[in-house]
């Protein structure tokens, strides 16, 4: 069965959950810390509070994904999108 | 839920638990003990034991008493007295060294020079694993993340969690019994684990996350983000100036926030016109971190204020993280609740590892048990069984080691590490785990139960004395040792509750069920 073979060799899913999930959680946390409409002292904590939840969610998604490739693709694209938002936000903040 | 998803959750729970089980045992055990750092600090030094007197006292007079006693550093950190530490504790940190002075808050008498070694040692084991910062701290933080993962996967694989609130069957095998105990502990302590794992992850990784979040919120200015927390550092102006009374400034902070419970006072650059004094503590009746008022000690101007209640939703939520993790709200009863729930989490980690070992060993019962499993069982027993024994040894050494009044007990941590290492080596190379576990538990139980007796014999403060003198921190520590020690002895008598049989039945309990 294909599913059982994937469960027995899930290094792609595991690395996507652990490494990709960490990067995604950081990127999402930073995005919220930049864009959330409140004082810097307040929104700084939003990113920190979201970080564990995003990482856990990413790990659960990656571990249950059909393949490591798919897990990396989804988490990687999301990470890149949020990182792009972060870069744009930081640029706009510094330009303003 | 799909069977495949459930199976993956089961595998994730099993492997993450196996990899982290021993590590979580150490963190949970040391965390439970270090909840009482204040009580232990006073317990370990009989000369500091005194009744708690909540009457107000002059902080300015005590500062001048300290300066008259030669403790005249310009930068001081002062811990205010509380029921567990009924004395004023002044500290000065310089070039990696720290200097301490303890004063009676009411008459200003200088108390014997001591160092709260057990308390600090166990506290540091929990927060940093005695590794250099930030490695230990980050490891603890990451373990909080994986504890959350274990919790979520545990919820998914145990569908009948409400039925598991109570033990309703008589376990026939040890593995069945361990499984029931694991489920029972996990179900009852689910809210507690959630809180501890989440707050522990945030606190452990704060240094790591802080840079990213400061980058985002303060345009990369980490110093500005730090200053928002701590206020600006005092700038020495090299101009001597008259210092205002600490009492007057303390009253001013209390006028601003009448429910402020001042726990710490920090004095910077005393004697200089740029000197600061910082009063910090929680606000009574709220779940908040340290609210802070900083004043210039020369002009009296307010320099900075951190009010976690006045901020937005996220800073208010963040302000709850520290008190929720360290039980610094709800008084002594809450600390005891945390202590027992923390021990429950410790047991949860141990039973999780033991279930896996039982399964592996029983699966191979007909053949020889795999050498790797046997080795893992030995290491697990050595580390998990050795830690409580080493902790008890720390208390024994403190009572038996003859020392000068002002001499720190440098050998106690060494004894801790040696006992832990020795027991781990015995477990690794000595008798098999099943033969060693019972005597180890019995020995630890007897040694723990003997701690209050040893305390009475060496200090003259037996149970009844500490109870009579209202030294509840001494009584509490002694009573806990006695109860846990006797409990361990009782359990050691029935260590093998049932013959190891019917493994097929046990297997069916821990494997995920089909939806």
Coordinates of C-alpha atoms in Angstrom, one line a residue:
Chain A
X1 CA 0.0 0.0 0.0
X2 CA 1.3 3.4 -0.9
X3 CA 0.1 5.0 2.3
X4 CA 1.9 2.5 4.5
X5 CA 5.1 3.0 2.6
X6 CA 4.8 6.7 3.0
X7 CA 4.3 6.3 6.8
X8 CA 7.4 4.1 7.1
X9 CA 9.7 6.6 5.3
X10 CA 8.3 10.0 6.0
X11 CA 11.5 12.0 6.1
X12 CA 10.1 14.5 3.6
X13 CA 7.1 15.2 5.7
X14 CA 9.1 15.3 8.9
X15 CA 11.6 17.8 7.5
X16 CA 8.8 19.9 6.0
X17 CA 7.0 20.0 9.4
X18 CA 10.1 20.7 11.5
X19 CA 12.1 23.0 9.3
X20 CA 9.5 24.3 6.9
X21 CA 7.0 24.7 9.7
X22 CA 9.5 26.7 11.7
X23 CA 10.2 29.1 8.8
X24 CA 6.5 29.4 8.1
X25 CA 5.7 30.2 11.8
X26 CA 8.4 32.8 11.9
X27 CA 7.2 34.4 8.6
X28 CA 3.6 34.5 9.7
X29 CA 4.5 35.8 13.2
X30 CA 6.5 38.6 11.6
X31 CA 3.7 39.4 9.2
X32 CA 1.2 39.9 12.0
X33 CA 3.8 41.9 14.0
X34 CA 4.2 44.3 11.0
X35 CA 0.6 44.6 9.8
X36 CA -1.7 44.2 12.8
X37 CA -3.4 47.5 13.5
X38 CA -2.3 48.3 17.0
X39 CA 0.7 49.9 18.9
X40 CA 4.1 48.3 18.2
X41 CA 4.4 47.2 21.9
X42 CA 1.1 45.3 21.5
X43 CA 1.5 43.7 18.0
X44 CA 5.0 42.6 18.8
X45 CA 3.5 40.0 21.1
X46 CA 1.0 38.8 18.6
X47 CA 3.7 37.3 16.5
X48 CA 5.3 35.6 19.5
X49 CA 1.9 34.2 20.7
X50 CA 1.0 32.9 17.2
X51 CA 4.4 31.3 16.6
X52 CA 3.8 28.0 18.5
X53 CA 0.3 27.6 17.1
X54 CA 1.4 28.1 13.5
X55 CA 4.3 25.7 13.9
X56 CA 2.2 23.0 15.4
X57 CA -0.4 23.4 12.7
X58 CA 2.3 23.2 10.0
X59 CA 3.7 20.1 11.5
X60 CA 0.4 18.4 11.7
X61 CA -0.3 19.3 8.1
X62 CA 3.1 18.1 6.9
X63 CA 3.0 14.8 8.7
X64 CA -0.4 14.0 7.3
X65 CA 0.4 15.2 3.8
X66 CA 0.3 12.7 0.9
X67 CA 4.0 13.1 0.3
X68 CA 7.0 15.0 1.4
X69 CA 7.2 16.9 -1.8
X70 CA 3.6 18.1 -1.5
X71 CA 4.2 19.1 2.1
X72 CA 7.4 21.0 1.2
X73 CA 5.6 22.6 -1.7
X74 CA 2.6 23.9 0.3
X75 CA 4.7 25.0 3.3
X76 CA 7.4 26.5 1.1
X77 CA 5.0 28.5 -1.0
X78 CA 3.2 29.8 2.1
X79 CA 6.5 30.7 3.7
X80 CA 7.7 32.6 0.6
X81 CA 4.4 34.5 0.3
X82 CA 4.5 35.6 3.9
X83 CA 8.2 36.4 3.7
X84 CA 7.5 38.6 0.7
X85 CA 4.8 40.4 2.7
X86 CA 7.3 40.8 5.5
X87 CA 9.9 42.3 3.2
X88 CA 7.4 44.6 1.6
X89 CA 6.1 45.7 5.0
X90 CA 9.6 46.4 6.4
X91 CA 10.5 48.4 3.3
X92 CA 7.3 50.5 3.5
X93 CA 7.8 51.1 7.2
X94 CA 11.4 52.3 6.6
X95 CA 10.5 54.3 3.6
X96 CA 7.6 56.1 5.4
Chain B
X1 CA -11.2 10.8 10.8
X2 CA -9.3 8.7 8.3
X3 CA -7.5 5.6 9.6
X4 CA -4.3 6.8 7.9
X5 CA -4.4 10.1 9.7
X6 CA -5.1 8.5 13.0
X7 CA -2.2 6.1 12.4
X8 CA 0.1 9.0 11.6
X9 CA -1.0 10.8 14.7
X10 CA -0.3 7.7 16.7
X11 CA 3.1 7.3 15.2
X12 CA 3.9 11.0 15.8
X13 CA 2.8 10.7 19.4
X14 CA 4.8 7.5 20.0
X15 CA 8.0 8.7 18.3
X16 CA 7.9 12.3 19.6
X17 CA 7.2 10.9 23.1
X18 CA 10.0 8.4 22.8
X19 CA 12.6 10.9 21.7
X20 CA 11.5 13.6 24.2
X21 CA 10.1 11.5 27.1
X22 CA 13.3 11.4 29.2
X23 CA 14.0 15.1 28.4
X24 CA 10.4 16.1 29.4
X25 CA 10.8 14.0 32.6
X26 CA 13.8 16.1 33.6
X27 CA 12.1 19.4 32.7
X28 CA 8.8 18.5 34.4
X29 CA 10.4 17.2 37.6
X30 CA 12.8 20.1 38.0
X31 CA 10.0 22.5 37.2
X32 CA 7.8 21.0 39.9
X33 CA 10.5 21.3 42.5
X34 CA 11.6 24.8 41.5
X35 CA 8.1 26.2 42.0
X36 CA 9.2 26.4 45.6
X37 CA 12.5 28.2 45.1
X38 CA 11.6 30.7 47.8
X39 CA 10.6 28.1 50.3
X40 CA 13.6 26.0 49.6
X41 CA 16.0 29.0 49.8
X42 CA 14.8 29.6 53.4
X43 CA 14.6 25.9 54.3
X44 CA 18.2 25.3 53.3
X45 CA 19.5 28.0 55.7
X46 CA 18.2 27.5 59.3
X47 CA 19.7 30.8 60.2
X48 CA 17.2 32.6 57.9
X49 CA 14.1 30.9 59.3
X50 CA 11.9 33.4 60.9
X51 CA 8.2 34.3 61.1
X52 CA 6.7 36.3 58.4
X53 CA 5.8 39.8 59.5
X54 CA 3.7 41.7 56.9
X55 CA 3.9 45.0 58.7
X56 CA 5.3 47.9 56.6
X57 CA 8.9 48.8 56.9
X58 CA 11.2 51.6 55.8
X59 CA 13.1 50.7 52.6
X60 CA 15.2 53.8 52.8
X61 CA 16.3 52.9 56.3
X62 CA 17.3 49.4 55.2
X63 CA 19.2 50.8 52.3
X64 CA 21.2 53.0 54.6
X65 CA 21.7 50.0 57.0
X66 CA 23.1 48.0 54.1
X67 CA 25.4 50.9 53.1
X68 CA 26.6 51.2 56.7
X69 CA 27.3 47.5 56.6
X70 CA 29.7 48.0 53.7
X71 CA 27.2 47.0 51.0
X72 CA 27.4 50.3 49.2
X73 CA 27.3 49.4 45.5
X74 CA 25.7 51.9 43.2
X75 CA 23.7 49.2 41.4
X76 CA 21.5 47.0 43.5
X77 CA 18.8 44.5 43.0
X78 CA 16.5 44.1 46.0
X79 CA 14.0 41.2 46.5
X80 CA 11.3 42.3 48.9
X81 CA 10.3 40.0 51.8
X82 CA 7.5 37.6 51.3
X83 CA 6.0 34.7 53.4
X84 CA 8.5 32.2 51.9
X85 CA 11.5 34.5 52.2
X86 CA 10.7 36.7 55.2
X87 CA 13.9 38.9 54.8
X88 CA 15.1 41.6 52.5
X89 CA 17.6 40.3 50.0
X90 CA 20.0 42.7 48.3
X91 CA 22.1 41.6 45.4
X92 CA 24.8 43.2 43.3
X93 CA 26.0 41.7 40.0
X94 CA 29.4 42.7 38.6
X95 CA 31.7 41.0 36.1
X96 CA 30.0 37.6 36.4
X97 CA 30.2 37.7 40.2
X98 CA 27.3 38.3 42.5
X99 CA 27.3 39.7 46.0
X100 CA 24.5 39.3 48.5
X101 CA 23.3 40.7 51.7
X102 CA 20.2 39.7 53.7
X103 CA 18.6 42.1 56.2
X104 CA 15.8 41.8 58.7
X105 CA 13.3 44.2 57.1
X106 CA 12.0 45.5 60.4
X107 CA 15.1 46.0 62.6
X108 CA 17.8 46.2 59.9
X109 CA 20.0 43.5 61.5
X110 CA 22.3 41.8 59.1
X111 CA 21.5 38.1 58.6
X112 CA 24.2 35.5 58.1
X113 CA 25.8 35.5 54.7
X114 CA 24.5 32.5 52.8
X115 CA 23.7 31.4 49.3
X116 CA 20.4 29.7 48.3
X117 CA 22.2 27.0 46.4
X118 CA 19.6 24.2 46.2
X119 CA 16.9 26.5 45.1
X120 CA 19.0 28.3 42.4
X121 CA 20.5 25.0 41.3
X122 CA 17.2 23.3 40.7
X123 CA 15.7 26.5 39.2
X124 CA 18.5 26.7 36.7
X125 CA 18.2 23.1 35.8
X126 CA 14.6 23.8 34.8
X127 CA 15.1 27.0 32.9
X128 CA 18.5 26.3 31.3
X129 CA 19.4 22.7 32.0
X130 CA 22.7 24.1 33.4
X131 CA 23.8 24.8 29.8
X132 CA 25.2 28.1 28.7
X133 CA 22.5 30.7 27.6
X134 CA 20.8 30.5 25.2
X135 CA 21.3 26.8 24.3
X136 CA 19.5 25.3 27.3
X137 CA 16.8 28.0 27.3
X138 CA 16.0 27.3 23.6
X139 CA 16.0 23.6 24.1
X140 CA 13.4 24.0 26.8
X141 CA 11.4 26.3 24.5
X142 CA 11.5 23.8 21.7
X143 CA 10.5 21.0 24.0
X144 CA 7.4 23.1 24.9
X145 CA 6.5 23.1 21.2
X146 CA 6.8 19.4 21.0
X147 CA 4.9 18.9 24.2
X148 CA 2.1 20.8 22.5
X149 CA 2.4 18.5 19.5
X150 CA 2.3 15.5 21.8
X151 CA -0.8 16.9 23.5
X152 CA -2.6 17.5 20.2
X153 CA -1.8 14.1 18.8
X154 CA -2.7 12.5 22.1
X155 CA -6.1 14.1 21.9
X156 CA -6.6 12.9 18.3
X157 CA -5.7 9.2 19.1
X158 CA -7.6 9.0 22.3
X159 CA -11.1 9.5 21.1
X160 CA -12.8 8.2 24.3
X161 CA -11.2 10.8 26.5
X162 CA -14.3 11.5 28.5
X163 CA -14.6 7.8 29.4
X164 CA -10.9 8.0 30.4
X165 CA -11.5 10.5 33.1
X166 CA -11.9 7.5 35.5
X167 CA -10.4 4.1 35.7
X168 CA -13.2 1.7 35.1
X169 CA -11.4 -1.6 34.5
X170 CA -9.0 -3.7 36.5
X171 CA -5.7 -3.8 34.5
X172 CA -4.5 -7.3 34.0
X173 CA -1.0 -6.6 32.8
X174 CA 1.5 -4.0 33.7
X175 CA 1.4 -2.4 30.3
X176 CA -2.4 -2.2 30.5
X177 CA -2.0 -0.5 33.9
X178 CA 0.6 1.9 32.5
X179 CA -1.6 2.7 29.6
X180 CA -4.6 3.4 31.8
X181 CA -2.5 5.6 34.1
X182 CA -1.0 7.5 31.1
X183 CA -4.5 8.2 29.6
X184 CA -5.9 9.1 33.0
X185 CA -3.0 11.6 33.8
X186 CA -3.1 13.0 30.3
X187 CA -6.9 13.5 30.3
X188 CA -7.1 15.1 33.8
X189 CA -4.1 17.3 33.2
X190 CA -4.9 18.4 29.7
X191 CA -5.7 22.0 30.5
X192 CA -2.6 22.2 32.7
X193 CA -0.4 20.7 30.0
X194 CA -1.7 23.1 27.4
X195 CA -1.0 26.1 29.6
X196 CA 2.5 24.9 30.7
X197 CA 3.6 23.8 27.2
X198 CA 2.4 27.0 25.5
X199 CA 3.8 29.4 28.1
X200 CA 7.0 27.3 28.4
X201 CA 7.5 27.5 24.6
X202 CA 7.0 31.3 24.6
X203 CA 9.3 31.9 27.6
X204 CA 12.0 29.5 26.4
X205 CA 12.0 30.9 22.9
X206 CA 11.5 34.6 23.8
X207 CA 15.1 35.5 23.1
X208 CA 14.9 33.8 19.7
X209 CA 11.5 35.2 18.8
X210 CA 12.1 38.6 20.4
X211 CA 14.6 39.6 17.7
X212 CA 12.2 38.8 14.8
X213 CA 9.2 40.4 16.4
X214 CA 11.2 43.5 17.4
X215 CA 12.5 43.7 13.8
X216 CA 8.9 43.7 12.7
X217 CA 7.3 46.0 15.2
X218 CA 10.2 48.5 15.8
X219 CA 11.6 48.7 12.2
X220 CA 14.6 46.5 13.2
X221 CA 15.4 48.6 16.3
X222 CA 15.8 45.8 18.9
X223 CA 17.1 48.3 21.5
X224 CA 13.8 50.2 21.2
X225 CA 11.8 47.0 21.6
X226 CA 13.8 46.1 24.7
X227 CA 13.4 49.6 26.1
X228 CA 9.6 49.3 25.7
X229 CA 9.9 46.4 28.1
X230 CA 12.5 47.5 30.6
X231 CA 12.6 51.2 30.3
X232 CA 15.7 53.2 29.4
X233 CA 18.9 52.3 31.3
X234 CA 20.2 54.8 33.8
X235 CA 22.8 57.1 32.3
X236 CA 25.5 58.0 34.7
X237 CA 26.2 61.8 34.6
X238 CA 29.2 61.9 36.8
X239 CA 27.5 64.5 38.9
X240 CA 26.9 63.6 42.5
X241 CA 23.4 64.4 43.6
X242 CA 21.1 64.2 46.6
X243 CA 19.0 61.0 46.5
X244 CA 15.3 61.1 47.3
X245 CA 13.9 58.7 49.8
X246 CA 13.0 55.3 48.5
X247 CA 10.0 55.3 50.8
X248 CA 8.6 58.4 49.2
X249 CA 9.0 57.1 45.7
X250 CA 7.6 53.7 46.7
X251 CA 4.5 55.5 48.1
X252 CA 4.2 57.4 44.8
X253 CA 4.2 54.1 42.8
X254 CA 1.6 52.7 45.2
X255 CA -0.5 55.9 44.8
X256 CA -0.4 55.4 41.0
X257 CA -1.3 51.7 41.3
X258 CA -2.7 50.9 44.8
X259 CA -2.8 47.2 44.1
X260 CA 0.8 46.9 43.1
X261 CA 2.6 44.2 45.1
X262 CA 6.2 45.4 44.9
X263 CA 8.4 42.3 44.7
X264 CA 11.6 43.8 43.3
X265 CA 13.4 47.1 43.6
X266 CA 16.3 47.9 41.3
X267 CA 18.6 50.8 42.1
X268 CA 21.0 52.0 39.3
X269 CA 23.8 54.5 39.7
X270 CA 23.0 55.4 43.3
X271 CA 24.5 58.8 44.3
X272 CA 24.6 60.1 40.8
X273 CA 22.1 62.6 39.3
X274 CA 21.2 60.1 36.6
X275 CA 20.3 57.4 39.2
X276 CA 17.1 55.4 38.7
X277 CA 14.9 53.3 41.0
X278 CA 12.6 50.7 39.6
X279 CA 9.6 49.2 41.5
X280 CA 8.1 46.2 39.9
X281 CA 5.6 43.5 40.8
X282 CA 2.2 42.1 39.8
X283 CA -1.1 43.8 40.4
X284 CA -3.2 42.1 43.1
X285 CA -6.3 40.4 41.8
X286 CA -5.1 40.3 38.2
X287 CA -3.2 37.8 36.1
X288 CA -0.3 40.0 34.9
X289 CA 3.4 40.1 34.7
X290 CA 5.5 42.6 36.6
X291 CA 4.1 46.1 36.3
X292 CA 7.0 48.6 36.5
X293 CA 7.5 52.2 37.7
X294 CA 10.9 53.8 37.1
X295 CA 11.8 57.1 38.7
X296 CA 14.9 59.3 38.7
X297 CA 16.3 59.1 42.2
X298 CA 17.6 62.6 42.1
X299 CA 14.7 64.6 40.6
X300 CA 11.9 62.2 41.3
X301 CA 10.7 62.4 37.6
X302 CA 8.9 59.4 36.3
X303 CA 11.2 57.9 33.7
X304 CA 9.2 54.9 32.5
X305 CA 6.1 52.9 33.3
X306 CA 5.1 49.4 32.1
X307 CA 1.4 48.7 32.7
X308 CA 0.4 45.4 31.2
X309 CA -3.3 46.1 32.0
X310 CA -3.3 49.3 30.0
X311 CA -2.0 47.8 26.8
X312 CA -3.8 46.2 23.9
X313 CA -5.2 42.6 23.8
X314 CA -1.9 40.9 22.8
X315 CA 0.3 42.6 25.3
X316 CA -2.3 41.8 28.0
X317 CA -2.3 38.2 26.9
X318 CA 1.5 38.1 26.8
X319 CA 1.5 39.6 30.3
X320 CA -0.3 36.4 31.5
X321 CA 2.4 34.1 30.2
X322 CA 4.9 34.3 33.1
X323 CA 2.4 34.1 36.0
X324 CA 0.6 31.2 34.3
X325 CA 3.8 29.3 33.9
X326 CA 5.3 29.9 37.3
X327 CA 2.0 29.9 39.3
X328 CA 2.8 33.4 40.7
X329 CA -0.9 34.1 41.1
X330 CA -3.5 32.5 43.4
X331 CA -1.2 32.2 46.4
X332 CA 0.2 29.1 48.0
X333 CA -2.8 26.9 47.1
X334 CA -2.2 27.5 43.4
X335 CA 1.5 26.6 43.8
X336 CA 0.6 23.3 45.4
X337 CA -1.9 22.6 42.7
X338 CA 0.8 23.3 40.1
X339 CA 3.3 21.1 42.0
X340 CA 1.1 18.0 42.0
X341 CA 0.0 18.6 38.4
X342 CA 3.7 19.0 37.5
X343 CA 4.5 15.7 39.2
X344 CA 1.6 14.3 37.2
X345 CA 3.2 15.5 34.0
X346 CA 6.5 14.0 35.1
X347 CA 4.7 10.7 35.6
X348 CA 3.0 11.1 32.3
X349 CA 6.4 11.4 30.6
X350 CA 7.7 8.3 32.4
X351 CA 4.6 6.2 31.7
X352 CA 4.7 7.1 28.0
X353 CA 8.3 5.9 27.7
X354 CA 7.5 2.8 29.8
X355 CA 4.6 1.8 27.6
X356 CA 6.8 1.9 24.6
X357 CA 9.4 -0.2 26.3
X358 CA 6.9 -2.7 27.6
X359 CA 5.5 -3.0 24.1
X360 CA 8.9 -3.5 22.5
X361 CA 10.1 -5.9 25.1
X362 CA 6.9 -8.0 25.1
X363 CA 6.8 -8.1 21.3
X364 CA 10.2 -9.8 21.3
X365 CA 9.5 -11.9 24.3
X366 CA 9.7 -15.1 22.3
X367 CA 13.0 -14.0 20.7
X368 CA 15.6 -12.1 22.6
X369 CA 14.8 -8.5 23.3
X370 CA 16.6 -6.2 20.9
X371 CA 19.8 -4.8 22.4
X372 CA 18.9 -1.3 21.5
X373 CA 15.6 -1.5 23.4
X374 CA 17.4 -3.0 26.4
X375 CA 20.0 -0.2 26.3
X376 CA 17.3 2.4 26.0
X377 CA 15.4 0.9 29.0
X378 CA 18.6 1.1 31.1
X379 CA 19.4 4.7 30.1
X380 CA 15.8 5.8 30.7
X381 CA 15.8 4.1 34.2
X382 CA 19.2 5.7 35.0
X383 CA 18.2 9.2 34.1
X384 CA 14.6 9.2 35.3
X385 CA 15.3 7.2 38.4
X386 CA 18.6 9.0 39.1
X387 CA 17.2 12.5 39.0
X388 CA 14.9 12.3 42.1
X389 CA 17.6 10.4 44.0
X390 CA 20.2 13.1 43.1
X391 CA 17.8 15.8 44.1
X392 CA 17.3 14.2 47.5
X393 CA 21.1 13.8 47.8
X394 CA 21.4 17.5 47.4
X395 CA 19.2 18.1 50.5
X396 CA 21.1 15.5 52.5
X397 CA 24.4 17.1 51.7
X398 CA 23.1 20.5 52.7
X399 CA 22.2 19.1 56.1
X400 CA 25.3 17.0 56.7
X401 CA 28.0 19.2 55.3
X402 CA 29.8 21.1 58.0
X403 CA 30.6 24.6 56.8
X404 CA 31.6 28.0 57.9
X405 CA 29.0 30.7 58.3
X406 CA 29.9 32.7 55.3
X407 CA 31.1 29.9 53.1
X408 CA 29.1 28.7 50.2
X409 CA 28.5 25.0 49.9
X410 CA 30.4 24.5 46.6
X411 CA 30.3 20.7 46.8
X412 CA 26.5 20.2 46.7
X413 CA 26.0 20.5 42.9
X414 CA 29.0 18.2 42.5
X415 CA 27.3 15.6 44.7
X416 CA 24.1 16.0 42.6
X417 CA 25.8 15.3 39.3
X418 CA 27.9 12.5 40.8
X419 CA 24.9 10.7 42.3
X420 CA 22.9 11.1 39.0
X421 CA 25.9 9.9 36.9
X422 CA 26.6 7.0 39.3
X423 CA 23.0 5.8 39.2
X424 CA 22.8 6.2 35.4
X425 CA 26.0 4.1 35.1
X426 CA 24.7 1.5 37.5
X427 CA 21.5 1.3 35.4
X428 CA 23.4 1.0 32.2
X429 CA 26.0 -1.6 33.3
X430 CA 24.5 -3.1 36.4
X431 CA 21.4 -5.3 37.1
X432 CA 18.6 -5.3 34.5
X433 CA 16.0 -2.6 34.8
X434 CA 13.4 -4.8 36.3
X435 CA 15.7 -5.8 39.1
X436 CA 17.0 -2.3 39.7
X437 CA 13.8 -0.2 39.5
X438 CA 12.3 -1.5 42.8
X439 CA 15.3 -1.0 45.1
X440 CA 16.0 2.4 43.4
X441 CA 12.5 3.5 44.1
X442 CA 12.5 2.1 47.6
X443 CA 15.9 3.7 48.4
X444 CA 14.8 7.1 47.0
X445 CA 11.6 6.9 49.0
X446 CA 13.4 6.1 52.3
X447 CA 16.0 8.8 51.6
X448 CA 13.2 11.4 50.9
X449 CA 11.2 10.4 54.0
X450 CA 14.4 10.8 56.1
X451 CA 15.0 14.4 55.0
X452 CA 12.6 15.9 57.6
X453 CA 14.2 13.8 60.3
X454 CA 17.7 14.9 59.2
X455 CA 16.5 18.5 59.2
X456 CA 15.1 18.1 62.7
X457 CA 18.3 16.4 64.0
X458 CA 20.7 18.9 62.5
X459 CA 18.8 22.1 63.1
X460 CA 16.5 21.2 66.0
X461 CA 13.5 22.2 63.9
X462 CA 11.2 19.2 63.7
X463 CA 7.7 19.2 62.2
X464 CA 6.0 20.4 65.4
X465 CA 8.6 23.2 65.9
X466 CA 8.1 24.6 62.4
X467 CA 4.4 24.3 62.7
X468 CA 4.3 25.9 66.1
X469 CA 6.5 28.8 65.0
X470 CA 4.4 29.4 61.8
X471 CA 7.4 28.5 59.6
X472 CA 5.0 27.0 57.0
X473 CA 7.7 27.0 54.3
X474 CA 9.8 24.7 56.5
X475 CA 6.9 22.6 57.4
X476 CA 5.7 22.4 53.8
X477 CA 9.1 21.2 52.5
X478 CA 9.5 18.6 55.3
X479 CA 5.9 17.3 54.9
X480 CA 6.3 17.0 51.1
X481 CA 9.4 15.0 51.4
X482 CA 7.8 12.7 54.0
X483 CA 4.6 12.2 52.0
X484 CA 6.4 11.6 48.7
X485 CA 9.0 9.4 50.3
X486 CA 6.4 7.2 52.0
X487 CA 4.3 7.2 48.8
X488 CA 7.4 5.9 46.9
X489 CA 8.0 3.2 49.5
X490 CA 4.4 2.1 49.4
X491 CA 4.4 2.0 45.7
X492 CA 7.7 0.1 45.6
X493 CA 6.1 -2.7 47.6
X494 CA 3.6 -3.3 44.8
X495 CA 5.8 -2.3 41.9
X496 CA 4.7 -5.2 39.7
X497 CA 0.9 -5.0 39.9
X498 CA 0.3 -8.0 37.7
X499 CA 2.2 -10.7 35.8
X500 CA 3.3 -9.6 32.3
X501 CA 0.9 -11.6 30.2
X502 CA -1.9 -11.2 27.7
X503 CA 0.2 -8.8 25.7
X504 CA -2.1 -9.0 22.8
X505 CA -4.9 -7.4 24.8
X506 CA -2.5 -4.6 25.9
X507 CA -1.5 -4.1 22.2
X508 CA -5.1 -3.6 21.3
X509 CA -5.4 -0.8 23.8
X510 CA -2.5 1.3 22.6
X511 CA -2.9 0.8 18.9
X512 CA -5.2 3.3 17.2
X513 CA -8.7 2.1 16.6
X514 CA -10.4 2.2 13.4
X515 CA -12.9 5.0 12.8

